[in-house]
Amino acid sequence: MNRTAEARMPVQVSVDVVLLTLVEQELHTVLLRRAAAPFAGVWALPGGYIHAEEDADAKASAARVLKTKVGIEGAYLEQLATFSGPARDPRGWSVAIAYCALLPMQNLPPQSVDISVLPVSALPQLPFDHRAILEAALERVRSKSLYSSLPVHLCGETFTLPQLQQVYENILGEPLNKVSFRRKMDEMDWLEAVPGARQSGAAHRPAQLYRVKPAFRQELALSPRGL
Amino acid sequence: MNRTAEARMPVQVSVDVVLLTLVEQELHTVLLRRAAAPFAGVWALPGGYIHAEEDADAKASAARVLKTKVGIEGAYLEQLATFSGPARDPRGWSVAIAYCALLPMQNLPPQSVDISVLPVSALPQLPFDHRAILEAALERVRSKSLYSSLPVHLCGETFTLPQLQQVYENILGEPLNKVSFRRKMDEMDWLEAVPGARQSGAAHRPAQLYRVKPAFRQELALSPRGL
DNA sequence: GCAATAGTGTCTGTGAGACAGTATAAG
DNA sequence: CTTATACTGTCTCACAGACACTATTGC
């Protein structure tokens, strides 16, 4: 057997990142204008080749892409799936390890001629198989929002329960029962009230501010029976 | 910007397959004895490089590995996750696209000096990060068995409801309520009775044989509230 | 008949959703 | 005071699990 022949035809490996945020009650994604061919000048998902010399793994590559090409750090990052085949990139057989990233809107960089934040319901045509990658990200985020704390990564440091419920509702696209939602948050036990902190300024009873308990900052909390 | 420099350091891309089956009420996995270095002679997950000339995508590579190295076709195949980094393979920075495969025991090839079927609870030390890949596969299969028809791919063409329930119980490691299980199977509506076919030979009332409805042969059925 | 397992009717407890009430801010 | 939203007490209905009963085979 002839292993060198097997490995001879080169396969390009890149990472692509679906960076999602919530702007005015709707999921938005960040697109970059491609600098180089193919598809130069076209809006596309942030992505890039793996740098074997510096990246500890593909997730680190994705974090580096977000830092150097979008200018953000600290986003929640989760591997989505790997897309592959001879046709997805005109340069030949390629592999893209896709990641999903969540970030609160206020941590996003300002838009520019090369950085755009668009609602996922009204995106331009995307190059490669980026449309399929984006759909996979949306499905993943929506399905995990049914039974986990994932959506909290779209909120800031502190938030009120009504705000958090709105985030869930915006992702899921349907209203949730207030009493059930609060019961679930209570029994999942991953939030703590910020002592003495209340939302102020509104012409009604102020809401208690909450934050994620330290043990759950890097990890999702799961609810066994959903919601 | 210097894209050719970015892509210069080569990254090896392979697929690894966790092939699971049920033998005597316990999940087993298929290991192959490695022919070549590194880890020559060691039991490892079936795997191999992507053949860009012939594979339509990474899933096709995984199917080809199963066919050529294990001798099976038609297994249920699902992408698991992609493992990467400089340390997982001594030959250097590498990417492994991991797949999970399910097959009924009777479709497995006979064991040989190079093919082994072992219970997942008593495996030898595995090379590379194959232990982590296997754990990911087990977690995926167990978690999907809580709300989908996934376990049916461990059954043969036809099966009785008591047999199917046993498969679920063996995967999950806990007994299930008989009435609830049958209610769920009924409302998920992905099984059909084989007319007139009943299990025979046992010294008790024979059970009705079922098969998967054609629409669900290639696709999982999901239950919104689990079980 | 008995033993053994298949399959079903029905009760009960848990838990999610609905509703309506109280609480607390601004003006 | 009114208005608006935060928060909570409680009822109800749906559904999962438990139990018990009937059904059908081999011996």
Short mmCIF file of C-alpha atoms (C1' of nucleotides) in Angstrom, two decimals:
data_model
loop_
_atom_site.label_atom_id
_atom_site.label_comp_id
_atom_site.label_asym_id
_atom_site.label_seq_id
_atom_site.Cartn_x
_atom_site.Cartn_y
_atom_site.Cartn_z
CA MET A 1 0.00 0.00 0.00
CA ASN A 2 1.02 3.43 -0.96
CA ARG A 3 0.23 6.00 1.67
CA THR A 4 2.11 8.89 0.12
CA ALA A 5 0.02 8.57 -3.01
CA GLU A 6 -3.13 8.64 -0.89
CA ALA A 7 -2.13 11.93 0.70
CA ARG A 8 -0.63 13.50 -2.38
CA MET A 9 -3.55 15.47 -3.72
CA PRO A 10 -3.68 18.44 -1.37
CA VAL A 11 -6.81 19.29 0.59
CA GLN A 12 -7.25 22.86 1.78
CA VAL A 13 -8.48 23.23 5.34
CA SER A 14 -10.09 26.42 6.53
CA VAL A 15 -12.38 27.58 9.32
CA ASP A 16 -15.55 29.61 8.75
CA VAL A 17 -17.38 31.42 11.52
CA VAL A 18 -21.06 32.30 11.74
CA LEU A 19 -20.97 35.22 14.16
CA LEU A 20 -24.47 35.91 15.45
CA THR A 21 -25.82 38.77 17.51
CA LEU A 22 -29.19 40.28 18.36
CA VAL A 23 -30.03 43.71 16.96
CA GLU A 24 -33.49 45.17 17.49
CA GLN A 25 -35.13 41.86 18.34
CA GLU A 26 -33.69 40.03 15.36
CA LEU A 27 -30.75 37.71 14.79
CA HIS A 28 -28.02 39.32 12.72
CA THR A 29 -24.82 37.90 11.34
CA VAL A 30 -21.50 39.55 10.56
CA LEU A 31 -20.25 39.39 6.99
CA LEU A 32 -16.89 40.51 5.65
CA ARG A 33 -16.14 41.75 2.18
CA ARG A 34 -13.67 39.34 0.61
CA ALA A 35 -10.35 40.97 -0.30
CA ALA A 36 -9.00 38.29 -2.63
CA ALA A 37 -10.21 35.90 -5.31
CA PRO A 38 -12.26 33.85 -5.56
CA PHE A 39 -15.32 36.02 -4.97
CA ALA A 40 -13.24 39.14 -4.34
CA GLY A 41 -15.46 41.99 -3.15
CA VAL A 42 -18.33 39.67 -2.22
CA TRP A 43 -19.83 39.58 1.29
CA ALA A 44 -18.96 36.28 2.98
CA LEU A 45 -18.66 34.62 6.37
CA PRO A 46 -15.44 35.42 8.23
CA GLY A 47 -13.00 32.62 7.60
CA GLY A 48 -9.43 31.71 6.84
CA TYR A 49 -6.89 28.98 6.61
CA ILE A 50 -5.55 27.17 9.62
CA HIS A 51 -2.12 28.45 10.66
CA ALA A 52 -0.41 25.27 11.79
CA GLU A 53 2.50 27.23 13.23
CA GLU A 54 0.43 29.24 15.68
CA ASP A 55 -3.03 27.67 16.18
CA ALA A 56 -3.49 25.18 19.02
CA ASP A 57 -6.49 23.67 17.22
CA ALA A 58 -9.25 24.63 14.81
CA LYS A 59 -11.17 26.46 17.53
CA ALA A 60 -8.11 28.62 18.10
CA SER A 61 -8.03 29.30 14.38
CA ALA A 62 -11.63 30.47 14.56
CA ALA A 63 -10.83 32.72 17.52
CA ARG A 64 -7.86 34.15 15.64
CA VAL A 65 -10.04 34.85 12.60
CA LEU A 66 -12.51 36.71 14.81
CA LYS A 67 -9.74 38.71 16.43
CA THR A 68 -7.73 39.64 13.36
CA LYS A 69 -10.47 39.96 10.75
CA VAL A 70 -13.45 41.17 12.80
CA GLY A 71 -11.62 42.71 15.73
CA ILE A 72 -13.45 40.95 18.56
CA GLU A 73 -12.39 38.71 21.40
CA GLY A 74 -14.21 36.68 24.01
CA ALA A 75 -17.15 35.51 21.92
CA TYR A 76 -18.81 32.22 22.79
CA LEU A 77 -17.50 29.72 20.25
CA GLU A 78 -18.87 26.29 19.43
CA GLN A 79 -18.00 23.88 16.64
CA LEU A 80 -20.86 23.40 14.24
CA ALA A 81 -19.95 20.86 11.58
CA THR A 82 -17.41 20.29 8.85
CA PHE A 83 -18.25 20.88 5.23
CA SER A 84 -16.25 19.24 2.48
CA GLY A 85 -16.14 18.25 -1.14
CA PRO A 86 -14.70 19.09 -4.55
CA ALA A 87 -17.30 21.69 -5.52
CA ARG A 88 -17.72 24.00 -2.54
CA ASP A 89 -14.62 26.02 -3.44
CA PRO A 90 -13.59 26.60 -7.09
CA ARG A 91 -9.96 26.11 -6.10
CA GLY A 92 -10.61 22.41 -5.57
CA TRP A 93 -11.42 19.76 -2.97
CA SER A 94 -11.64 21.58 0.36
CA VAL A 95 -12.63 21.19 3.99
CA ALA A 96 -14.20 23.94 6.07
CA ILE A 97 -14.58 23.46 9.81
CA ALA A 98 -17.53 25.69 10.65
CA TYR A 99 -17.96 27.42 14.00
CA CYS A 100 -20.85 29.29 15.50
CA ALA A 101 -20.09 32.37 17.60
CA LEU A 102 -22.40 34.43 19.79
CA LEU A 103 -21.70 37.95 21.01
CA PRO A 104 -23.83 40.70 22.57
CA MET A 105 -24.43 43.53 20.14
CA GLN A 106 -22.61 46.11 22.26
CA ASN A 107 -19.36 44.12 21.92
CA LEU A 108 -19.44 44.25 18.14
CA PRO A 109 -17.06 46.50 16.22
CA PRO A 110 -18.58 49.38 14.25
CA GLN A 111 -19.64 48.55 10.73
CA SER A 112 -17.31 49.67 7.96
CA VAL A 113 -16.93 49.29 4.23
CA ASP A 114 -15.63 45.78 4.84
CA ILE A 115 -17.66 44.72 7.89
CA SER A 116 -21.41 44.44 7.76
CA VAL A 117 -24.04 43.30 10.27
CA LEU A 118 -27.19 42.10 8.56
CA PRO A 119 -30.42 40.42 9.66
CA VAL A 120 -30.31 36.72 8.88
CA SER A 121 -33.68 37.03 7.19
CA ALA A 122 -32.32 39.42 4.54
CA LEU A 123 -28.85 38.38 3.52
CA PRO A 124 -27.30 38.80 0.10
CA GLN A 125 -26.25 35.79 -1.92
CA LEU A 126 -23.33 34.14 -0.21
CA PRO A 127 -20.34 32.52 -1.91
CA PHE A 128 -19.13 28.93 -1.48
CA ASP A 129 -21.58 26.94 0.65
CA HIS A 130 -21.83 29.73 3.20
CA ARG A 131 -25.60 29.74 2.95
CA ALA A 132 -25.73 26.12 4.08
CA ILE A 133 -23.29 26.84 6.90
CA LEU A 134 -25.42 29.74 8.06
CA GLU A 135 -28.58 27.65 7.99
CA ALA A 136 -26.85 24.99 10.05
CA ALA A 137 -25.85 27.64 12.59
CA LEU A 138 -29.38 28.99 12.85
CA GLU A 139 -30.82 25.54 13.30
CA ARG A 140 -28.25 24.71 15.97
CA VAL A 141 -28.83 27.93 17.89
CA ARG A 142 -32.60 27.60 17.74
CA SER A 143 -32.62 23.98 18.75
CA LYS A 144 -30.17 24.48 21.63
CA SER A 145 -32.18 27.46 22.85
CA LEU A 146 -35.02 25.04 23.55
CA TYR A 147 -33.18 23.36 26.39
CA SER A 148 -30.04 25.29 27.33
CA SER A 149 -28.61 28.58 28.51
CA LEU A 150 -27.04 29.25 25.11
CA PRO A 151 -28.94 32.52 24.44
CA VAL A 152 -27.36 34.20 27.46
CA HIS A 153 -24.23 34.72 25.37
CA LEU A 154 -26.20 37.30 23.41
CA CYS A 155 -26.80 39.28 26.61
CA GLY A 156 -24.36 41.57 28.35
CA GLU A 157 -22.79 41.04 31.76
CA THR A 158 -26.05 41.64 33.62
CA PHE A 159 -29.63 41.53 32.44
CA THR A 160 -33.16 41.24 33.74
CA LEU A 161 -35.35 38.18 33.43
CA PRO A 162 -37.78 39.94 31.07
CA GLN A 163 -34.83 40.87 28.86
CA LEU A 164 -33.52 37.31 28.88
CA GLN A 165 -36.95 35.96 28.03
CA GLN A 166 -37.12 38.38 25.10
CA VAL A 167 -33.80 37.06 23.81
CA TYR A 168 -35.12 33.51 23.92
CA GLU A 169 -38.31 34.61 22.19
CA ASN A 170 -36.44 36.47 19.48
CA ILE A 171 -34.29 33.44 18.73
CA LEU A 172 -37.15 30.97 18.82
CA GLY A 173 -39.58 33.24 17.03
CA GLU A 174 -42.43 32.50 19.41
CA PRO A 175 -43.66 33.83 22.76
CA LEU A 176 -42.90 31.91 25.94
CA ASN A 177 -45.00 31.57 29.04
CA LYS A 178 -43.66 33.95 31.66
CA VAL A 179 -44.37 31.80 34.70
CA SER A 180 -42.91 28.67 33.13
CA PHE A 181 -39.87 30.54 31.89
CA ARG A 182 -39.08 31.89 35.34
CA ARG A 183 -39.74 28.52 36.95
CA LYS A 184 -37.25 26.91 34.56
CA MET A 185 -34.58 29.56 35.10
CA ASP A 186 -35.06 29.08 38.83
CA GLU A 187 -34.70 25.30 38.83
CA MET A 188 -31.82 25.28 36.33
CA ASP A 189 -30.03 27.35 38.96
CA TRP A 190 -27.40 29.00 36.76
CA LEU A 191 -28.36 32.63 37.46
CA GLU A 192 -27.79 34.76 40.52
CA ALA A 193 -29.37 38.08 41.41
CA VAL A 194 -26.95 40.98 41.55
CA PRO A 195 -27.53 42.22 45.12
CA GLY A 196 -29.31 45.53 45.21
CA ALA A 197 -29.08 46.06 41.46
CA ARG A 198 -32.24 46.95 39.64
CA GLN A 199 -33.01 48.29 36.24
CA SER A 200 -33.85 51.98 36.57
CA GLY A 201 -35.38 54.76 34.54
CA ALA A 202 -38.55 53.12 33.31
CA ALA A 203 -41.94 54.34 34.38
CA HIS A 204 -42.85 51.14 36.17
CA ARG A 205 -41.61 48.69 38.75
CA PRO A 206 -37.87 48.12 38.21
CA ALA A 207 -36.66 44.60 37.39
CA GLN A 208 -34.01 42.72 39.32
CA LEU A 209 -30.67 42.39 37.53
CA TYR A 210 -29.13 38.93 37.17
CA ARG A 211 -25.81 37.50 36.05
CA VAL A 212 -24.55 34.03 35.19
CA LYS A 213 -23.09 32.10 38.14
CA PRO A 214 -19.32 31.75 37.75
CA ALA A 215 -19.49 27.97 37.31
CA PHE A 216 -21.59 28.42 34.15
CA ARG A 217 -19.63 31.23 32.48
CA GLN A 218 -17.75 28.87 30.16
CA GLU A 219 -20.28 26.08 30.01
CA LEU A 220 -23.91 25.72 29.06
CA ALA A 221 -26.59 24.88 31.59
CA LEU A 222 -29.05 22.25 30.37
CA SER A 223 -32.66 21.61 31.25
CA PRO A 224 -33.59 17.93 31.06
CA ARG A 225 -37.17 18.44 29.91
CA GLY A 226 -36.70 21.49 27.76
CA LEU A 227 -37.56 25.17 27.83
CA MET B 1 -1.46 39.91 2.33
CA ASN B 2 0.19 36.67 1.61
CA ARG B 3 -2.23 33.86 1.19
CA THR B 4 0.15 31.28 -0.17
CA ALA B 5 2.29 31.60 2.95
CA GLU B 6 -0.80 31.02 5.08
CA ALA B 7 -1.54 27.74 3.36
CA ARG B 8 2.00 26.54 3.04
CA MET B 9 2.43 24.35 6.10
CA PRO B 10 0.52 21.19 5.17
CA VAL B 11 -2.34 19.91 7.29
CA GLN B 12 -3.26 16.23 7.04
CA VAL B 13 -6.98 15.52 6.81
CA SER B 14 -8.39 12.12 7.67
CA VAL B 15 -11.70 10.58 8.65
CA ASP B 16 -12.17 8.32 11.68
CA VAL B 17 -15.25 6.18 12.23
CA VAL B 18 -16.72 4.95 15.48
CA LEU B 19 -18.65 1.90 14.32
CA LEU B 20 -21.08 0.81 17.03
CA THR B 21 -23.22 -2.27 17.32
CA LEU B 22 -25.12 -4.13 20.02
CA VAL B 23 -23.84 -7.53 21.13
CA GLU B 24 -25.45 -9.32 24.03
CA GLN B 25 -27.17 -6.25 25.41
CA GLU B 26 -24.06 -4.10 25.34
CA LEU B 27 -22.66 -1.49 22.97
CA HIS B 28 -19.57 -2.72 21.14
CA THR B 29 -17.23 -0.92 18.79
CA VAL B 30 -15.14 -2.21 15.91
CA LEU B 31 -11.38 -1.71 16.11
CA LEU B 32 -8.79 -2.44 13.43
CA ARG B 33 -5.19 -3.39 13.99
CA ARG B 34 -3.05 -0.67 12.42
CA ALA B 35 -0.80 -1.94 9.63
CA ALA B 36 1.59 1.00 9.40
CA ALA B 37 3.39 3.42 11.68
CA PRO B 38 2.67 5.31 13.79
CA PHE B 39 1.20 2.83 16.27
CA ALA B 40 1.68 -0.14 13.93
CA GLY B 41 0.01 -3.25 15.36
CA VAL B 42 -2.13 -1.25 17.79
CA TRP B 43 -5.95 -1.50 17.86
CA ALA B 44 -7.50 1.75 16.63
CA LEU B 45 -10.67 3.21 15.15
CA PRO B 46 -11.12 2.58 11.43
CA GLY B 47 -9.88 5.63 9.56
CA GLY B 48 -7.95 6.91 6.61
CA TYR B 49 -7.03 9.86 4.51
CA ILE B 50 -9.48 11.60 2.25
CA HIS B 51 -9.07 10.59 -1.39
CA ALA B 52 -9.76 13.82 -3.20
CA GLU B 53 -9.84 12.03 -6.56
CA GLU B 54 -12.69 9.70 -5.68
CA ASP B 55 -14.57 10.92 -2.58
CA ALA B 56 -17.59 13.19 -3.07
CA ASP B 57 -17.18 14.53 0.48
CA ALA B 58 -15.90 13.46 3.87
CA LYS B 59 -18.95 11.29 4.51
CA ALA B 60 -18.14 9.39 1.32
CA SER B 61 -14.60 8.96 2.63
CA ALA B 62 -16.00 7.47 5.82
CA ALA B 63 -18.24 5.11 3.83
CA ARG B 64 -15.28 4.09 1.72
CA VAL B 65 -13.20 3.37 4.83
CA LEU B 66 -15.99 1.17 6.17
CA LYS B 67 -16.28 -0.69 2.88
CA THR B 68 -12.60 -1.22 2.13
CA LYS B 69 -11.17 -1.64 5.61
CA VAL B 70 -14.05 -3.23 7.52
CA GLY B 71 -15.96 -4.79 4.65
CA ILE B 72 -19.41 -3.37 5.36
CA GLU B 73 -21.86 -1.24 3.45
CA GLY B 74 -25.12 0.46 4.27
CA ALA B 75 -24.38 1.48 7.85
CA TYR B 76 -26.11 4.54 9.24
CA LEU B 77 -23.49 7.31 9.13
CA GLU B 78 -23.56 10.65 10.91
CA GLN B 79 -20.89 13.29 11.30
CA LEU B 80 -19.78 13.65 14.89
CA ALA B 81 -17.21 16.44 15.22
CA THR B 82 -13.80 17.40 13.92
CA PHE B 83 -10.71 16.96 16.04
CA SER B 84 -7.57 18.94 15.31
CA GLY B 85 -4.27 20.18 16.63
CA PRO B 86 -0.52 19.67 16.54
CA ALA B 87 -0.35 16.91 19.15
CA ARG B 88 -3.05 14.40 18.28
CA ASP B 89 -0.87 12.71 15.62
CA PRO B 90 2.91 12.46 16.02
CA ARG B 91 3.32 13.21 12.32
CA GLY B 92 2.25 16.80 12.93
CA TRP B 93 -0.72 19.19 12.86
CA SER B 94 -3.71 17.18 11.71
CA VAL B 95 -7.46 17.25 11.28
CA ALA B 96 -9.71 14.25 11.79
CA ILE B 97 -13.35 14.45 10.76
CA ALA B 98 -15.02 11.90 13.04
CA TYR B 99 -18.12 9.93 12.06
CA CYS B 100 -20.40 7.72 14.04
CA ALA B 101 -21.77 4.60 12.37
CA LEU B 102 -24.47 2.21 13.58
CA LEU B 103 -25.00 -1.32 12.27
CA PRO B 104 -26.97 -4.33 13.48
CA MET B 105 -24.69 -7.04 14.79
CA GLN B 106 -25.75 -9.56 12.16
CA ASN B 107 -24.41 -7.28 9.39
CA LEU B 108 -20.93 -7.16 10.88
CA PRO B 109 -18.06 -9.06 9.28
CA PRO B 110 -16.55 -11.95 11.26
CA GLN B 111 -13.76 -11.01 13.61
CA SER B 112 -10.22 -11.74 12.43
CA VAL B 113 -6.68 -11.10 13.50
CA ASP B 114 -7.08 -7.52 12.28
CA ILE B 115 -10.75 -6.84 13.06
CA SER B 116 -12.06 -6.88 16.60
CA VAL B 117 -15.47 -6.16 18.13
CA LEU B 118 -15.15 -5.14 21.78
CA PRO B 119 -17.54 -3.83 24.44
CA VAL B 120 -17.10 -0.09 24.86
CA SER B 121 -16.76 -0.61 28.60
CA ALA B 122 -13.61 -2.70 28.19
CA LEU B 123 -11.47 -1.28 25.43
CA PRO B 124 -7.69 -1.34 25.24
CA GLN B 125 -5.70 1.87 25.23
CA LEU B 126 -6.35 3.67 21.97
CA PRO B 127 -3.83 5.67 19.94
CA PHE B 128 -4.11 9.32 18.88
CA ASP B 129 -7.17 10.95 20.48
CA HIS B 130 -9.35 7.97 19.58
CA ARG B 131 -10.52 7.63 23.17
CA ALA B 132 -11.95 11.17 23.08
CA ILE B 133 -13.58 10.49 19.71
CA LEU B 134 -15.17 7.33 21.06
CA GLU B 135 -16.48 9.13 24.14
CA ALA B 136 -18.00 11.81 21.92
CA ALA B 137 -19.73 9.11 19.88
CA LEU B 138 -21.15 7.43 22.96
CA GLU B 139 -22.43 10.69 24.34
CA ARG B 140 -24.01 11.58 21.02
CA VAL B 141 -25.71 8.21 20.62
CA ARG B 142 -26.99 8.20 24.18
CA SER B 143 -28.28 11.72 24.03
CA LYS B 144 -29.98 11.26 20.66
CA SER B 145 -31.58 8.05 21.87
CA LEU B 146 -33.52 10.15 24.36
CA TYR B 147 -35.62 11.81 21.69
CA SER B 148 -35.13 10.11 18.31
CA SER B 149 -35.38 6.90 16.35
CA LEU B 150 -31.59 6.59 16.14
CA PRO B 151 -31.38 3.21 17.96
CA VAL B 152 -33.41 1.49 15.28
CA HIS B 153 -30.28 1.39 13.14
CA LEU B 154 -28.96 -1.23 15.56
CA CYS B 155 -31.94 -3.47 14.78
CA GLY B 156 -32.42 -5.64 11.74
CA GLU B 157 -35.02 -5.19 9.03
CA THR B 158 -37.90 -6.21 11.29
CA PHE B 159 -38.16 -6.33 15.06
CA THR B 160 -40.71 -6.46 17.83
CA LEU B 161 -41.53 -3.58 20.16
CA PRO B 162 -40.11 -5.42 23.18
CA GLN B 163 -36.86 -5.92 21.24
CA LEU B 164 -36.73 -2.25 20.24
CA GLN B 165 -37.36 -1.17 23.81
CA GLN B 166 -34.49 -3.39 24.94
CA VAL B 167 -32.18 -1.70 22.43
CA TYR B 168 -33.11 1.71 23.82
CA GLU B 169 -32.60 0.44 27.36
CA ASN B 170 -29.23 -1.07 26.54
CA ILE B 171 -28.00 2.18 25.03
CA LEU B 172 -29.38 4.37 27.78
CA GLY B 173 -28.44 2.00 30.57
CA GLU B 174 -31.77 2.34 32.34
CA PRO B 175 -35.19 0.68 32.13
CA LEU B 176 -38.01 2.45 30.31
CA ASN B 177 -41.69 2.43 31.10
CA LYS B 178 -43.42 -0.01 28.76
CA VAL B 179 -46.69 1.89 28.38
CA SER B 180 -44.97 5.23 27.79
CA PHE B 181 -42.51 3.71 25.35
CA ARG B 182 -45.27 2.21 23.24
CA ARG B 183 -47.32 5.41 23.41
CA LYS B 184 -44.33 7.37 22.11
CA MET B 185 -43.59 4.94 19.31
CA ASP B 186 -47.24 5.14 18.37
CA GLU B 187 -47.47 8.92 18.22
CA MET B 188 -44.09 9.38 16.52
CA ASP B 189 -45.65 7.29 13.76
CA TRP B 190 -42.49 6.04 12.07
CA LEU B 191 -43.15 2.30 12.49
CA GLU B 192 -45.55 0.02 10.68
CA ALA B 193 -46.64 -3.46 11.60
CA VAL B 194 -45.60 -6.16 9.15
CA PRO B 195 -48.97 -7.69 8.26
CA GLY B 196 -49.42 -11.14 9.68
CA ALA B 197 -45.82 -11.39 10.84
CA ARG B 198 -45.26 -12.43 14.42
CA GLN B 199 -42.29 -13.61 16.36
CA SER B 200 -42.57 -17.35 16.81
CA GLY B 201 -41.01 -20.10 18.82
CA ALA B 202 -41.19 -18.68 22.31
CA ALA B 203 -43.31 -20.25 24.98
CA HIS B 204 -45.59 -17.28 25.34
CA ARG B 205 -47.77 -14.92 23.34
CA PRO B 206 -45.93 -14.01 20.12
CA ALA B 207 -45.07 -10.36 19.47
CA GLN B 208 -46.03 -8.37 16.39
CA LEU B 209 -43.15 -7.62 14.02
CA TYR B 210 -42.58 -4.01 12.93
CA ARG B 211 -40.43 -2.22 10.37
CA VAL B 212 -39.51 1.41 9.75
CA LYS B 213 -41.86 3.25 7.40
CA PRO B 214 -40.13 3.96 4.07
CA ALA B 215 -40.13 7.74 4.62
CA PHE B 216 -37.98 7.29 7.73
CA ARG B 217 -35.45 4.80 6.40
CA GLN B 218 -32.82 7.46 5.68
CA GLU B 219 -33.91 10.02 8.23
CA LEU B 220 -34.41 10.11 11.97
CA ALA B 221 -37.82 10.55 13.53
CA LEU B 222 -37.84 13.02 16.42
CA SER B 223 -40.07 13.27 19.45
CA PRO B 224 -40.57 16.87 20.61
CA ARG B 225 -40.80 16.12 24.31
CA GLY B 226 -38.35 13.25 24.51
CA LEU B 227 -38.45 9.52 25.03
"C1'" DG C 1 -54.14 -26.62 33.53
"C1'" DC C 2 -49.30 -23.47 34.25
"C1'" DA C 3 -45.63 -20.34 32.96
"C1'" DA C 4 -44.13 -16.69 30.49
"C1'" DT C 5 -44.28 -12.68 27.92
"C1'" DA C 6 -47.31 -9.44 24.75
"C1'" DG C 7 -50.29 -5.93 24.83
"C1'" DT C 8 -54.05 -2.62 26.94
"C1'" DG C 9 -57.28 0.18 30.20
"C1'" DT C 10 -57.07 3.26 33.78
"C1'" DC C 11 -55.48 5.94 37.82
"C1'" DT C 12 -52.47 9.21 39.68
"C1'" DG C 13 -48.90 12.61 40.34
"C1'" DT C 14 -45.94 16.04 38.16
"C1'" DG C 15 -45.37 19.89 35.75
"C1'" DA C 16 -46.36 23.42 32.08
"C1'" DG C 17 -49.52 27.02 30.76
"C1'" DA C 18 -53.30 30.34 31.81
"C1'" DC C 19 -55.17 33.77 34.64
"C1'" DA C 20 -55.53 36.99 37.81
"C1'" DG C 21 -53.83 39.17 41.49
"C1'" DT C 22 -50.23 42.20 44.06
"C1'" DA C 23 -45.84 45.25 43.91
"C1'" DT C 24 -43.30 49.30 42.63
"C1'" DA C 25 -41.57 52.55 39.76
"C1'" DA C 26 -42.60 57.51 36.84
"C1'" DG C 27 -45.38 61.29 36.19
"C1'" DC D 1 -54.30 59.33 41.28
"C1'" DT D 2 -53.03 56.57 36.49
"C1'" DT D 3 -50.15 53.76 33.74
"C1'" DA D 4 -46.97 50.43 32.83
"C1'" DT D 5 -44.40 46.59 33.75
"C1'" DA D 6 -42.34 43.24 37.43
"C1'" DC D 7 -43.38 39.53 39.94
"C1'" DT D 8 -46.28 35.73 42.31
"C1'" DG D 9 -50.23 32.56 43.94
"C1'" DT D 10 -53.15 29.23 42.20
"C1'" DC D 11 -56.09 26.48 39.01
"C1'" DT D 12 -56.35 23.34 35.28
"C1'" DC D 13 -55.21 20.27 31.84
"C1'" DA D 14 -51.95 17.16 29.54
"C1'" DC D 15 -48.94 13.70 29.87
"C1'" DA D 16 -45.55 10.24 31.81
"C1'" DG D 17 -45.25 6.50 34.91
"C1'" DA D 18 -47.39 2.78 37.76
"C1'" DC D 19 -50.46 -0.90 38.22
"C1'" DA D 20 -53.33 -4.29 37.08
"C1'" DC D 21 -55.73 -6.77 33.96
"C1'" DT D 22 -56.46 -9.53 29.60
"C1'" DA D 23 -54.37 -12.20 25.47
"C1'" DT D 24 -51.87 -15.87 23.40
"C1'" DT D 25 -48.37 -18.92 22.86
"C1'" DG D 26 -45.56 -23.72 24.49
"C1'" DC D 27 -45.61 -27.28 27.47
#
